[in-house]
Amino acid sequence: MLRLTPVVRNIIIINVGVFIIQSLVPGFTELLSLWNPKTEAFRPYQLFTYMFAHADFFHIFFNMLVMASTAPILENFWGQKKFLVFYLVTGIGAGVFHLLMHLFFFPGAYGSMLGASGAVYGILMGFGMMFPNMEMRLLIPPVSIKAKYLVWVLGAITFLLSGAGVAHFAHLGGIIFAFILLRIWRH
């Protein structure tokens, strides 16, 4: 049984609430999504809001499932404030990294991005670094795997199995910002 901590519970509630509003209010998703700065749709606040909006049920379901299963352990270990800082830094960092990669390597790409995946991959990286030998039980396939290997497996899956429309650079950005932040916190 999942035991949600206060910050994780609130993040999940906010994500679900925003998802419900997205389905009821036309145009709301576009306001929250992170747009390329070369478009008129870009607003700086989107570096924060994009990580609370999701494309569909499975998008939010899997992001929140990973949050519910790994993030409470980090929140209990670090405390509420430090965990919230970690979540926001990795999420915003993922958005910044995504934008920079697109501006430098794909300057003609003008789509939008949304979802908590960048922050979730940051959580996974933090979990793998803080508790590398903790055994995690997977649903599919039903096996146990150490956290340090789970991070690599999930990272590989996102790049190998996902198609167009997946913000790979945001996932990578969340991982990078998590790694950097944890290195800073260790010193």
PDB file of N, CA, C and O in Angstrom, residues 54 56-66:
ATOM      1  N   HIS A  54      -1.014  17.526 -18.431  1.00  0.00           N
ATOM      2  CA  HIS A  54      -0.701  16.245 -19.076  1.00  0.00           C
ATOM      3  C   HIS A  54      -1.542  16.055 -20.334  1.00  0.00           C
ATOM      4  O   HIS A  54      -2.635  16.590 -20.438  1.00  0.00           O
ATOM      5  N   ASP A  56      -2.806  13.095 -21.698  1.00  0.00           N
ATOM      6  CA  ASP A  56      -3.916  12.141 -21.641  1.00  0.00           C
ATOM      7  C   ASP A  56      -3.854  11.360 -20.332  1.00  0.00           C
ATOM      8  O   ASP A  56      -2.962  11.564 -19.503  1.00  0.00           O
ATOM      9  N   PHE A  57      -4.821  10.463 -20.161  1.00  0.00           N
ATOM     10  CA  PHE A  57      -4.931   9.709 -18.913  1.00  0.00           C
ATOM     11  C   PHE A  57      -3.669   8.903 -18.614  1.00  0.00           C
ATOM     12  O   PHE A  57      -3.182   8.899 -17.478  1.00  0.00           O
ATOM     13  N   PHE A  58      -3.135   8.182 -19.611  1.00  0.00           N
ATOM     14  CA  PHE A  58      -1.972   7.335 -19.362  1.00  0.00           C
ATOM     15  C   PHE A  58      -0.737   8.161 -19.027  1.00  0.00           C
ATOM     16  O   PHE A  58       0.099   7.740 -18.223  1.00  0.00           O
ATOM     17  N   HIS A  59      -0.636   9.353 -19.616  1.00  0.00           N
ATOM     18  CA  HIS A  59       0.481  10.261 -19.331  1.00  0.00           C
ATOM     19  C   HIS A  59       0.488  10.626 -17.846  1.00  0.00           C
ATOM     20  O   HIS A  59       1.504  10.477 -17.155  1.00  0.00           O
ATOM     21  N   ILE A  60      -0.634  11.098 -17.349  1.00  0.00           N
ATOM     22  CA  ILE A  60      -0.694  11.490 -15.936  1.00  0.00           C
ATOM     23  C   ILE A  60      -0.641  10.259 -15.035  1.00  0.00           C
ATOM     24  O   ILE A  60       0.003  10.284 -13.978  1.00  0.00           O
ATOM     25  N   PHE A  61      -1.276   9.164 -15.436  1.00  0.00           N
ATOM     26  CA  PHE A  61      -1.301   7.966 -14.603  1.00  0.00           C
ATOM     27  C   PHE A  61       0.100   7.450 -14.316  1.00  0.00           C
ATOM     28  O   PHE A  61       0.462   7.210 -13.165  1.00  0.00           O
ATOM     29  N   PHE A  62       0.904   7.286 -15.354  1.00  0.00           N
ATOM     30  CA  PHE A  62       2.240   6.724 -15.141  1.00  0.00           C
ATOM     31  C   PHE A  62       3.162   7.709 -14.417  1.00  0.00           C
ATOM     32  O   PHE A  62       3.954   7.294 -13.567  1.00  0.00           O
ATOM     33  N   ASN A  63       3.050   9.005 -14.712  1.00  0.00           N
ATOM     34  CA  ASN A  63       3.862   9.977 -13.973  1.00  0.00           C
ATOM     35  C   ASN A  63       3.520   9.966 -12.483  1.00  0.00           C
ATOM     36  O   ASN A  63       4.405   9.965 -11.622  1.00  0.00           O
ATOM     37  N   MET A  64       2.228   9.954 -12.171  1.00  0.00           N
ATOM     38  CA  MET A  64       1.818   9.991 -10.767  1.00  0.00           C
ATOM     39  C   MET A  64       2.068   8.648 -10.073  1.00  0.00           C
ATOM     40  O   MET A  64       2.339   8.610  -8.869  1.00  0.00           O
ATOM     41  N   LEU A  65       2.028   7.555 -10.807  1.00  0.00           N
ATOM     42  CA  LEU A  65       2.357   6.248 -10.222  1.00  0.00           C
ATOM     43  C   LEU A  65       3.818   6.209  -9.779  1.00  0.00           C
ATOM     44  O   LEU A  65       4.134   5.764  -8.672  1.00  0.00           O
ATOM     45  N   VAL A  66       4.714   6.716 -10.624  1.00  0.00           N
ATOM     46  CA  VAL A  66       6.133   6.763 -10.251  1.00  0.00           C
ATOM     47  C   VAL A  66       6.326   7.709  -9.064  1.00  0.00           C
ATOM     48  O   VAL A  66       7.073   7.401  -8.129  1.00  0.00           O
TER      49      VAL A  66
END
